[in-house]
Short mmCIF file of C-alpha atoms in Angstrom, two decimals:
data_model
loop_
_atom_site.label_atom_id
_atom_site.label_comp_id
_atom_site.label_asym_id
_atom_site.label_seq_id
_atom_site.Cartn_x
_atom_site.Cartn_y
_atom_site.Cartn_z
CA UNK A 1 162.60 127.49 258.17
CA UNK A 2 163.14 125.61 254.48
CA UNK A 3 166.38 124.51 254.44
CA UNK A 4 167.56 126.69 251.41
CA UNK A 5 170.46 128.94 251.49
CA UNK A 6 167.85 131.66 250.83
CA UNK A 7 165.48 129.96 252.98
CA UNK A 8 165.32 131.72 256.17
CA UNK A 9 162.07 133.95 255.87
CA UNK A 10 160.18 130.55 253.76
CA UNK A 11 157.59 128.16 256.11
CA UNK A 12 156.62 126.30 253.43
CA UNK A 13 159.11 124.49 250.48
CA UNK A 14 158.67 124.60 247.29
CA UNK A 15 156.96 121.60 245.94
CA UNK A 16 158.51 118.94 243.79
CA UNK A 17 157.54 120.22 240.08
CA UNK A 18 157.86 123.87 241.10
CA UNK A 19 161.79 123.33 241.89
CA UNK A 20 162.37 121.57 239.34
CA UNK A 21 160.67 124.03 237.02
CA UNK A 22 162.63 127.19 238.85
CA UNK A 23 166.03 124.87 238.88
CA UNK A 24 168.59 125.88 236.23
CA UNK A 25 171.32 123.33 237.20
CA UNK A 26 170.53 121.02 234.70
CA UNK A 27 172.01 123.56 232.06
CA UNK A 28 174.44 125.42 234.10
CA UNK A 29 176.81 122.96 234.91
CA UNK A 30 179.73 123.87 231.71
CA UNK A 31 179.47 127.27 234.29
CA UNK A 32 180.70 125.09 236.97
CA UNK A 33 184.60 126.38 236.36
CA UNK A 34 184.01 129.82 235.35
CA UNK A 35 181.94 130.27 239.01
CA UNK A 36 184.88 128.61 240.71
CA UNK A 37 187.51 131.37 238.97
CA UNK A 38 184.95 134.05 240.40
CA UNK A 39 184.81 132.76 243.85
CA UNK A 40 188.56 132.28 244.01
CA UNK A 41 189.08 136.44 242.75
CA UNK A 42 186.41 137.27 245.22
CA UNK A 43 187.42 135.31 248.27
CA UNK A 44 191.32 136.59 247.49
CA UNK A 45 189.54 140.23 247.28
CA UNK A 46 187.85 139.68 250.33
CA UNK A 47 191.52 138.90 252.51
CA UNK A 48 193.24 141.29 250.96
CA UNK A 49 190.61 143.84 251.92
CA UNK A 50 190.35 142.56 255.65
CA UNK A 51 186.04 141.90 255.21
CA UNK A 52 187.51 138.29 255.99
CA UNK A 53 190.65 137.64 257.78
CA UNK A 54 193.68 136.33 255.65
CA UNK A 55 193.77 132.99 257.29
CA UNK A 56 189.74 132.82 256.54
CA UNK A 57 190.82 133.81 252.72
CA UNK A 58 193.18 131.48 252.36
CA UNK A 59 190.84 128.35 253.97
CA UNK A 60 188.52 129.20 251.53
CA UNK A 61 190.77 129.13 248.71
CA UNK A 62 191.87 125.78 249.68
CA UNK A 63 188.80 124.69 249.60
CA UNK A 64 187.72 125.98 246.23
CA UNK A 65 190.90 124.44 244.49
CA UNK A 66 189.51 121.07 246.59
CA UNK A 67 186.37 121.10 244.71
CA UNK A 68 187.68 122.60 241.41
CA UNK A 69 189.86 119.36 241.58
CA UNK A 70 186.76 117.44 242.16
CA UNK A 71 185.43 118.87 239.16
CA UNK A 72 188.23 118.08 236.87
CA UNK A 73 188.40 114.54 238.16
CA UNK A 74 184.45 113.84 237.23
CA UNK A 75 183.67 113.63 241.37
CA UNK A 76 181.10 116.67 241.30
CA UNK A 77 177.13 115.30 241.57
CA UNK A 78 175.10 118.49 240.53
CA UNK A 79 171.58 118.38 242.53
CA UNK A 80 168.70 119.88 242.03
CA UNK A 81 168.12 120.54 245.13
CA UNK A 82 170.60 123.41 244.92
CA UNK A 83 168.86 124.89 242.19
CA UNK A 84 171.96 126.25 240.21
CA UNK A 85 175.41 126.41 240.06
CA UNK A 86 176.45 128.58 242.63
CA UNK A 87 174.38 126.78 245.41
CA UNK A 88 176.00 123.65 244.11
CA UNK A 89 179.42 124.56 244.69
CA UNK A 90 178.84 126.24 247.75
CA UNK A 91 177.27 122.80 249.27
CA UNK A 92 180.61 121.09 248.03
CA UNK A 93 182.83 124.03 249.50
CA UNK A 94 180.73 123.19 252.49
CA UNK A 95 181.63 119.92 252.69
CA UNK A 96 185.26 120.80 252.36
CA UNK A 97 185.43 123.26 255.36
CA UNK A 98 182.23 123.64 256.76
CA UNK A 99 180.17 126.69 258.32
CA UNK A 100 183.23 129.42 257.16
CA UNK A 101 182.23 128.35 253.69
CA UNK A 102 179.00 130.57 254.27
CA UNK A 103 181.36 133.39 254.59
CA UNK A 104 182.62 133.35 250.68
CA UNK A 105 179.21 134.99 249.67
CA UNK A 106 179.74 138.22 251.87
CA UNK A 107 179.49 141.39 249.50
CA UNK A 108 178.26 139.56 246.32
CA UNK A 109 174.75 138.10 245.07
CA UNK A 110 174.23 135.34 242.72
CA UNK A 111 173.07 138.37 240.59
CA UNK A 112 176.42 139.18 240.30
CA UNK A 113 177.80 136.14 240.42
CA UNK A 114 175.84 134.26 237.41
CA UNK A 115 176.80 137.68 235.10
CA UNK A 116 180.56 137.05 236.21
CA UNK A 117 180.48 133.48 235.24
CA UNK A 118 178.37 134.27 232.28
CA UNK A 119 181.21 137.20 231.40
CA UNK A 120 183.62 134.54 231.32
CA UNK A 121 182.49 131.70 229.98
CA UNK A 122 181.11 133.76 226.44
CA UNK A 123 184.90 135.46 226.86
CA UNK A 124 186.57 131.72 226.34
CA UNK A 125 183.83 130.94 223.78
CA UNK A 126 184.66 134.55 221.66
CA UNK A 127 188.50 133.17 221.55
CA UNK A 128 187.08 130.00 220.40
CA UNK A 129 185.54 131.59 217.45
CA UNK A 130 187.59 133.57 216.39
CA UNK A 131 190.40 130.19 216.18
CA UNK A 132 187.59 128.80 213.93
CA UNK A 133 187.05 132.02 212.00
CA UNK A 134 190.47 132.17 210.89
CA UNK A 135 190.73 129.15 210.54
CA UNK A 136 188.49 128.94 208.10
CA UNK A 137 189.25 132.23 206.41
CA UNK A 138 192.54 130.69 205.57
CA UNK A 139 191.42 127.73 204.28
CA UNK A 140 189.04 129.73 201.65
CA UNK A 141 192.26 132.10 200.48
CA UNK A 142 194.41 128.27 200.32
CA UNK A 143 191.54 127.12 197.82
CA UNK A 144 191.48 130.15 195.92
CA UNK A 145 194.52 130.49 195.17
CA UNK A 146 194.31 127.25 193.07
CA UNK A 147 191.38 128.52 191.76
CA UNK A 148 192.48 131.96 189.68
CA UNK A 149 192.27 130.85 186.85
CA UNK A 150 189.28 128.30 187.01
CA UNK A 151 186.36 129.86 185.07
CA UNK A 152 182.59 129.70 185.95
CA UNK A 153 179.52 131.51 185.26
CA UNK A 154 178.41 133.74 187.49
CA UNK A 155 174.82 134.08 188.69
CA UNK A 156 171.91 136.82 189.30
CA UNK A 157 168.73 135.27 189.62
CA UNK A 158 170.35 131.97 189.60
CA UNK A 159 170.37 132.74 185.61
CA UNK A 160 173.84 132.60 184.18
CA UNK A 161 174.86 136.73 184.14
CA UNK A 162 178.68 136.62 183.13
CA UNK A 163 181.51 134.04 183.38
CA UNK A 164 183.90 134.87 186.61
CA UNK A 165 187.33 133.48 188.15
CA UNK A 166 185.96 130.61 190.80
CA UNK A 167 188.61 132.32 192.95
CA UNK A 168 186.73 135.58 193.27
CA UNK A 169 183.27 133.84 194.17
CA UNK A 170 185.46 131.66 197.29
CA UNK A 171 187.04 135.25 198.02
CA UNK A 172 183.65 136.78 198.73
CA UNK A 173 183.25 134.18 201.09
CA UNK A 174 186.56 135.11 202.65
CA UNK A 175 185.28 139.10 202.90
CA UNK A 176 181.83 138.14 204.41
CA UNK A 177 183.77 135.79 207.14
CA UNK A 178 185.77 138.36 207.75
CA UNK A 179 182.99 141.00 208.40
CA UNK A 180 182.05 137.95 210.54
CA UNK A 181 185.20 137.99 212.61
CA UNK A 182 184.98 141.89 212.87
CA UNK A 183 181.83 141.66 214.92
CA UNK A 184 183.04 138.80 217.05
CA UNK A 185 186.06 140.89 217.88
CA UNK A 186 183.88 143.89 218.48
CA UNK A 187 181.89 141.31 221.06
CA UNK A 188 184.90 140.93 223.19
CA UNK A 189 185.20 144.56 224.12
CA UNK A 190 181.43 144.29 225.63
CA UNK A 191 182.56 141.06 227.15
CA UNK A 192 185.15 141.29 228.76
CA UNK A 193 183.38 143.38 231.60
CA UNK A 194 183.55 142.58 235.15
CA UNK A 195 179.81 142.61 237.01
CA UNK A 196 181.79 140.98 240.24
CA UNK A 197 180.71 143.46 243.04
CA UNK A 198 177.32 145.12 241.93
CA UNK A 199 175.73 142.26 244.47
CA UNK A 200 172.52 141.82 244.04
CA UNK A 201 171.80 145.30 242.09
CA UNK A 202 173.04 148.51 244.16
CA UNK A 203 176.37 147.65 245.26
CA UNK A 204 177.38 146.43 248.82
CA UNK A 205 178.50 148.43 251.91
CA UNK A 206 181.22 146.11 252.39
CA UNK A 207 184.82 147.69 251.15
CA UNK A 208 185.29 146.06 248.39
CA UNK A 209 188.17 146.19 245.74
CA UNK A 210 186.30 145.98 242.49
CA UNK A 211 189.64 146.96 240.63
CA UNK A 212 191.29 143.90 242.08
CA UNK A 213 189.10 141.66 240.90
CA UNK A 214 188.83 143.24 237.64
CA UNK A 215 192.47 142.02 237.29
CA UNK A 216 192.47 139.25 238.69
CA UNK A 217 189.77 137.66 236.30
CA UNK A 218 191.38 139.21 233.78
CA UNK A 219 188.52 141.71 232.58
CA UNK A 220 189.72 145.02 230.72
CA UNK A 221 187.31 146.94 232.82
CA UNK A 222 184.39 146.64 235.49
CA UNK A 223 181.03 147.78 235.22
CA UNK A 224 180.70 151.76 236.01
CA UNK A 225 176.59 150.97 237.29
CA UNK A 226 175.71 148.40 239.86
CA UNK A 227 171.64 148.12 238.03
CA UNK A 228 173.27 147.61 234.63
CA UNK A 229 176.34 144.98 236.03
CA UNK A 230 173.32 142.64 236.69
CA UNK A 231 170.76 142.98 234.27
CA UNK A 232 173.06 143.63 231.25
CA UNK A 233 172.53 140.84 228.28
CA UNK A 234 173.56 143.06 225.47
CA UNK A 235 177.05 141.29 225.37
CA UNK A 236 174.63 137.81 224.36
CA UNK A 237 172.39 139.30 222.68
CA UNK A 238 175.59 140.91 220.21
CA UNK A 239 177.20 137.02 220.64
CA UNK A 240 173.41 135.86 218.99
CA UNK A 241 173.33 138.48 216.69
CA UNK A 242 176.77 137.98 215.37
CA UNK A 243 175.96 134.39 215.54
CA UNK A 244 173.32 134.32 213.33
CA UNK A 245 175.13 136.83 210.87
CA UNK A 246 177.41 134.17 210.51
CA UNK A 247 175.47 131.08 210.11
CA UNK A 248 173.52 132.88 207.51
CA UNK A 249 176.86 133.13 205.38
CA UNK A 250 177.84 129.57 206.09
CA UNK A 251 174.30 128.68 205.17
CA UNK A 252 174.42 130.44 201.53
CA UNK A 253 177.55 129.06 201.17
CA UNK A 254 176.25 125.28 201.63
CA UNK A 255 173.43 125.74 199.88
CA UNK A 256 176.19 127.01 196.73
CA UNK A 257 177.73 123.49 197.48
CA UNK A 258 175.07 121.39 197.50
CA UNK A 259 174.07 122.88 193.66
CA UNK A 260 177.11 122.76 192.42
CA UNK A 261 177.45 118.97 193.96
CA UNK A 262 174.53 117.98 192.24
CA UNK A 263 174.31 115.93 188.46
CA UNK A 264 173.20 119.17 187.24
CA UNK A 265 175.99 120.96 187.74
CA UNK A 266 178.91 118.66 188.62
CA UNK A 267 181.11 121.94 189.16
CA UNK A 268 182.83 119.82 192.69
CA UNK A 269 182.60 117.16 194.48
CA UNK A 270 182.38 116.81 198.28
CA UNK A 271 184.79 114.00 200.25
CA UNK A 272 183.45 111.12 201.30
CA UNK A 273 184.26 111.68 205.13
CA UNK A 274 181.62 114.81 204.46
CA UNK A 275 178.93 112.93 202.81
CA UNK A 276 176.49 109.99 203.41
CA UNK A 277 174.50 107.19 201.96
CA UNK A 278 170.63 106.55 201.46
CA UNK A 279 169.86 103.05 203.21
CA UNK A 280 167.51 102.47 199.70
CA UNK A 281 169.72 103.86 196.76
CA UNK A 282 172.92 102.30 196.41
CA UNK A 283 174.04 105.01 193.85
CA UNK A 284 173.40 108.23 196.53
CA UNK A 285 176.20 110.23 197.83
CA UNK A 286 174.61 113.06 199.67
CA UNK A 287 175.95 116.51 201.20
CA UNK A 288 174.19 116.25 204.52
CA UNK A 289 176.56 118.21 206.69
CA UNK A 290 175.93 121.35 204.20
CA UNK A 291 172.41 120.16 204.83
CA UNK A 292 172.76 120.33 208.77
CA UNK A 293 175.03 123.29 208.34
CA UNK A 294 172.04 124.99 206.46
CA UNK A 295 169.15 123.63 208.73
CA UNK A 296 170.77 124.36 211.97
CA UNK A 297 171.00 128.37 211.04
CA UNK A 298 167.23 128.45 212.15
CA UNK A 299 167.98 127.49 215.58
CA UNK A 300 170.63 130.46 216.06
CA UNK A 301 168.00 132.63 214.73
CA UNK A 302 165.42 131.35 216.82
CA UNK A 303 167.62 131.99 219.97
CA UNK A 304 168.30 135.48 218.96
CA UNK A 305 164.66 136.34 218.80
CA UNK A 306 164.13 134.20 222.26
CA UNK A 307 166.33 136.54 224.40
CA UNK A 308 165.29 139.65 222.38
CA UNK A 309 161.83 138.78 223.24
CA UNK A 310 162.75 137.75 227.11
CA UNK A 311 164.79 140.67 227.74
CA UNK A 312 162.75 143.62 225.56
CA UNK A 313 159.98 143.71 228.57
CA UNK A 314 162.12 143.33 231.34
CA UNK A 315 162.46 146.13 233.78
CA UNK A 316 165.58 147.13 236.02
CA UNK A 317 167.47 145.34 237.83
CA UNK A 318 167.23 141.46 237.94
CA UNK A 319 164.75 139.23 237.16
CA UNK A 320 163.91 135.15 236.76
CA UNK A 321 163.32 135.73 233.36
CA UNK A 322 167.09 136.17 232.53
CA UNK A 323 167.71 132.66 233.16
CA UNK A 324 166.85 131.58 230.02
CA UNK A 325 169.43 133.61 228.99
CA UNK A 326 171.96 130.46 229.16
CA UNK A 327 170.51 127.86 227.11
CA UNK A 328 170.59 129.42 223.94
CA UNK A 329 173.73 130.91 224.29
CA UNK A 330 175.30 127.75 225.07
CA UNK A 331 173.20 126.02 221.80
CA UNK A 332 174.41 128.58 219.69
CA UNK A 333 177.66 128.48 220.45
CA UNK A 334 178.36 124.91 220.51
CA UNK A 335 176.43 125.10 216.74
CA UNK A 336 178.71 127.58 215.31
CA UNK A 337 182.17 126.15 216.66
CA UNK A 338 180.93 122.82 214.87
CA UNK A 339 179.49 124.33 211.88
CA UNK A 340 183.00 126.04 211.48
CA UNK A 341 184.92 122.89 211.66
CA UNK A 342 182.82 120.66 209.67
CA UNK A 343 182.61 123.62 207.00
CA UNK A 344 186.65 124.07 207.05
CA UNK A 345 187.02 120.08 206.67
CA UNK A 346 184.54 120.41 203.35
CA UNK A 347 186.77 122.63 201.81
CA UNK A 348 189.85 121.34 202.72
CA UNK A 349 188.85 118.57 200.83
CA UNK A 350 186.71 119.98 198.23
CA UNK A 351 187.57 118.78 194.50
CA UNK A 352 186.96 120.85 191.97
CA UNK A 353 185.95 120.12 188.08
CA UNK A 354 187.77 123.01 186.26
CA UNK A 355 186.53 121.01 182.77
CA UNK A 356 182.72 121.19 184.12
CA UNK A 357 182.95 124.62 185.31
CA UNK A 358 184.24 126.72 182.02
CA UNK A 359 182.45 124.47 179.53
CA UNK A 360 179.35 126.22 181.33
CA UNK A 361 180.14 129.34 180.70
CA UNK A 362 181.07 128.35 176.19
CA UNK A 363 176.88 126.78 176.27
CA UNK A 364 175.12 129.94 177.40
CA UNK A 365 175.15 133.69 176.59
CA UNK A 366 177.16 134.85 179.73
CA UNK A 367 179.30 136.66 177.13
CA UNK A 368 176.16 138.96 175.98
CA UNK A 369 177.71 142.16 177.92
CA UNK A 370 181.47 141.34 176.16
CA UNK A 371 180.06 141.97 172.70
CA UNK A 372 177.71 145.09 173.88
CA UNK A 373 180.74 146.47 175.79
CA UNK A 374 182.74 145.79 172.36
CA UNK A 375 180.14 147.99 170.48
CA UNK A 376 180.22 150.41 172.63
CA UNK A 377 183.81 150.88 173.11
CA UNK A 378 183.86 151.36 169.40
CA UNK A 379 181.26 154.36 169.80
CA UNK A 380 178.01 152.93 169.39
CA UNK A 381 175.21 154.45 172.64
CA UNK A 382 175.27 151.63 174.67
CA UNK A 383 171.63 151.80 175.51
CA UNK A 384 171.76 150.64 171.70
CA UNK A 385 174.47 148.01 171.90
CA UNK A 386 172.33 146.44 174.32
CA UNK A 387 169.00 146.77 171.85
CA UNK A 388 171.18 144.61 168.93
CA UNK A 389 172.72 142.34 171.32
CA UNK A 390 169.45 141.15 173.22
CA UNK A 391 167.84 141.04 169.45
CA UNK A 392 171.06 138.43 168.15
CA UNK A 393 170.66 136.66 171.54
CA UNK A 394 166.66 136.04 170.46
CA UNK A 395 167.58 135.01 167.30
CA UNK A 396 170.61 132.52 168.28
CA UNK A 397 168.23 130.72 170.73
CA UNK A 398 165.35 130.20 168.02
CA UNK A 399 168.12 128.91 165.84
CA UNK A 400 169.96 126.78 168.57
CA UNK A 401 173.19 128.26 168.62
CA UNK A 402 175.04 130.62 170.61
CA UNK A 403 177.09 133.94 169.90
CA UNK A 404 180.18 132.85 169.37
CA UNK A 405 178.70 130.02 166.38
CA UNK A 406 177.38 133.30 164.95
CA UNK A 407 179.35 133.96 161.18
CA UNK A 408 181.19 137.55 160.90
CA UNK A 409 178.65 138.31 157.88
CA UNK A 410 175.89 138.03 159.72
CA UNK A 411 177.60 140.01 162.34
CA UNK A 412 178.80 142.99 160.20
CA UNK A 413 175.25 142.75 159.05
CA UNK A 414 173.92 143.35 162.59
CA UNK A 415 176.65 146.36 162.64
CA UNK A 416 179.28 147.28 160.46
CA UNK A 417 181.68 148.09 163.83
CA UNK A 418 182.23 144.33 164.44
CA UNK A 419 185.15 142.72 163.03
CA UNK A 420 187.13 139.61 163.62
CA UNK A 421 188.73 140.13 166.90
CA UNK A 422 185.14 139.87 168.47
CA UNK A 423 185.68 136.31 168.69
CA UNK A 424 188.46 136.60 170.83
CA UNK A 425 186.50 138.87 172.77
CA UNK A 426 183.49 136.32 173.50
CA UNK A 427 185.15 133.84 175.36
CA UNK A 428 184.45 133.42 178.31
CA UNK A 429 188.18 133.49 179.70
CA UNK A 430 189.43 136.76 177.78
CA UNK A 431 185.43 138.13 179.51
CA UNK A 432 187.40 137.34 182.72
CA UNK A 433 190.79 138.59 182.17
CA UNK A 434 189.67 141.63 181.15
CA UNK A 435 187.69 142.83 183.78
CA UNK A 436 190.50 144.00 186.32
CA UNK A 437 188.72 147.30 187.50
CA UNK A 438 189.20 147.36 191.28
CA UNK A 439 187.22 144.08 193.02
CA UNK A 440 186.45 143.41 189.65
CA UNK A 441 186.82 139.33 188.34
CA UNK A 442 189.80 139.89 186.41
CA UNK A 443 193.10 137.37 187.27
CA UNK A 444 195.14 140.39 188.34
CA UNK A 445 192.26 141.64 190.60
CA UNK A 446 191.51 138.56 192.31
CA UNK A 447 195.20 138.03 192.73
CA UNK A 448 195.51 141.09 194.90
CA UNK A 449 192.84 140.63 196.68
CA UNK A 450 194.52 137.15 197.66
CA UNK A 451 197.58 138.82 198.44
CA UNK A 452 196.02 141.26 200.63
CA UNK A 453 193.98 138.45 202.50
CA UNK A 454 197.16 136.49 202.98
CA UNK A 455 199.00 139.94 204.44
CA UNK A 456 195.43 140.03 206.88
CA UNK A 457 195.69 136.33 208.33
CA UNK A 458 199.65 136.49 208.02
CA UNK A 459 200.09 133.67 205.92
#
């Protein structure tokens, strides 16, 4: 007989390499309290159903607050010997009351058991994120705010398209991270399920109280099939998916900071306590945490496709393959908690160059749609408008000037519908005012769509 818990129908052990391959202990061990919470619910579940006397129930308990104590006090040795976390605690309950610790596992598998722990531990993790989230959210609305009124050009094809209020390019942040914290609350409902009691795929014949475990772990619900309570992954695979949704905005938003951080643009500046040095260039100051921010979205993609690609071959119920379900989900979640603090410390301290930013937008021809809107608000086709405009623009750049240097003769030459209020009309900041159609640019616009943030995060 190998002296495994499982061990009793094995001559032969496994050799050296092979257990360590097969081991998942090495990774497991942030599960150690979450499978201590489940085998506390189930052992109380267990006494109160009479499977195991009270006085059993309650020796057990003891014992599991021993070793959770043990845990909290940095006394627990995880071995590989005992393969994962379950067998590891077990040996330590062992220790603490001997052969009745055997009787915990009655009417549950570790099938069961790793989904419970995994149920919980992506549960603590979801209210983790969505701290961060908002956290972050409301620093985005704080810095818009002060940013209203700050004018830049806007982009398409990283061209300059038409000058826009800073505060409405930070609030599409705010909308995307909020799609973001959407999903993540979404997650929770697919969560917070209790597996606890499907064994090791078809249920027990024990009498078990699924309900009261349920509650006790504080679930919303248990599983309604036994085959799907084990083999179930969708709630990680939505936690990836989400996950990588996310770093994908945080990504485009770096890679925003690091251009307008750069001599180029000179539009902000990143703090100090967010940057670092080159160990050649005395002069550098450079954005590396929007770098790392930015680089490290690849590996949250790359564990989304891992699990897809583990689980999409997998038939029912249980299989090895699902323990490489924990490694990414554990990378991935320990990247975005990080990447959302670091990001909410860069723009808490972000400074802004309002000077840099509108003088942009008075050295281009962002305000090209102002005057063909202007024409064609006077009655001109603006499939025509367009025609004259894109013709002065030609002109202006072979003469080195821009359309607001352009005289009013040569204007009224290029149509007689243009008078002297078109020069009020090209700059950049009455471009911006003006456009106060609903999620439009304009001041008033971008106010409200504060104001409605600020009534969504209560602040």
């Amino acid at each position: 007989m190998v002296e495994k818990l499982w061990g009793g129908r094995f001559e032969a052990s496994l050799d050296k390499q092979t257990e360590e391959f097969g081991a998942s202990i090495k990774f497991e061990q942030r599960l150690a309290p979450f499978d201590l919470k489940g085998s506390l619910a189930h052992v109380k579940m267990l006494g109160e159903t009479g499977i195991i006397t009270t006085e059993e129930s309650q020796k057990i308990a003891e014992g599991l607050k021993k070793v959770e104590e043990k845990l909290l006090n940095g006394q627990i040795e995880f071995k590989m010997e005992n393969e994962d976390i379950h067998m590891n605690m077990e040996s330590y309950l062992h220790q603490e009351i001997g052969p009745l610790a055997g009787k915990l596992h009655t009417a549950r598998s570790r099938n069961d058991q790793v989904a419970t722990d995994m149920h919980l531990y992506l549960k603590s993790i979801l209210e983790a994120v969505l701290e961060a989230l908002k956290g972050l959210r409301e620093t985005i609305v704080k810095l818009a705010v002060n940013q209203i009124d700050t004018i830049m050009p806007g982009y398409t094809h990283l061209q300059h398209a038409q000058p826009i209020s800073f505060g409405q390019h930070l609030m599409a942040y705010y909308q995307m991270l909020t799609r973001d914290f959407e999903r993540f609350e979404f997650n929770v409902k697919h969560t917070d399920m209790n597996p606890l009691g499907a064994a090791a795929l078809a249920g027990t014949t024990f009498p078990i109280d699924r309900m009261l475990t349920t509650k006790l772990l504080g679930f919303e619900k248990a599983y309604d099939n036994s085959m799907d309570a084990v083999s179930d992954r969708d709630f990680i695979l939505e936690f990836l998916s989400n996950a990588s949704l996310l770093m994908m905005h945080l990504s485009r938003f770096c890679e925003e900071l690091l251009l307008w951080s750069s001599h180029e643009f000179k539009f902000v500046s990143l703090s100090d306590a967010y940057s670092t040095g080159s160990s050649i260039m005395p002069q550098k100051k450079n954005p590396d945490m929007a770098e790392l921010i930015r680089g490290k979205t690849g590996r949250v993609y790359g564990n989304l496709t891992a699990l897809l690609t583990v689980m999409k071959g997998l038939p029912l119920a249980y299989n090895k393959d699902l323990q490489e379900d924990k490694e990414g989900m554990f990378d991935s979640a320990d990247t975005i908690i990080t990447s959302l603090t670091v990001m909410n410390g860069m723009l808490s301290t972000l400074t802004v160059n309002r000077v840099n930013m509108e003088k942009s937008t008075e050295q281009d021809f962002s305000n090209a749609t102002e005057l063909a809107d202007y024409l064609a608000a006077k009655g001109l086709p603006f499939r025509k408008a367009h025609e004259l405009v894109g013709l002065l623009v030609l002109d202006c750049i072979k003469k080195g000037i821009y359309l607001q240097d352009v005289n009013l003769q040569d204007y009224q030459m290029l149509s007689p519908l243009i008078n002297e209020d078109v020069y009020e009309v090209l700059k950049s900041r009455t471009a911006v005012s003006r456009r106060n159609s609903l999620g439009g640019t304009g001041f008033e616009s971008v106010k409200k769509l504060i104001e409605e943030a600020k009534k969504e995060l209560q602040i």
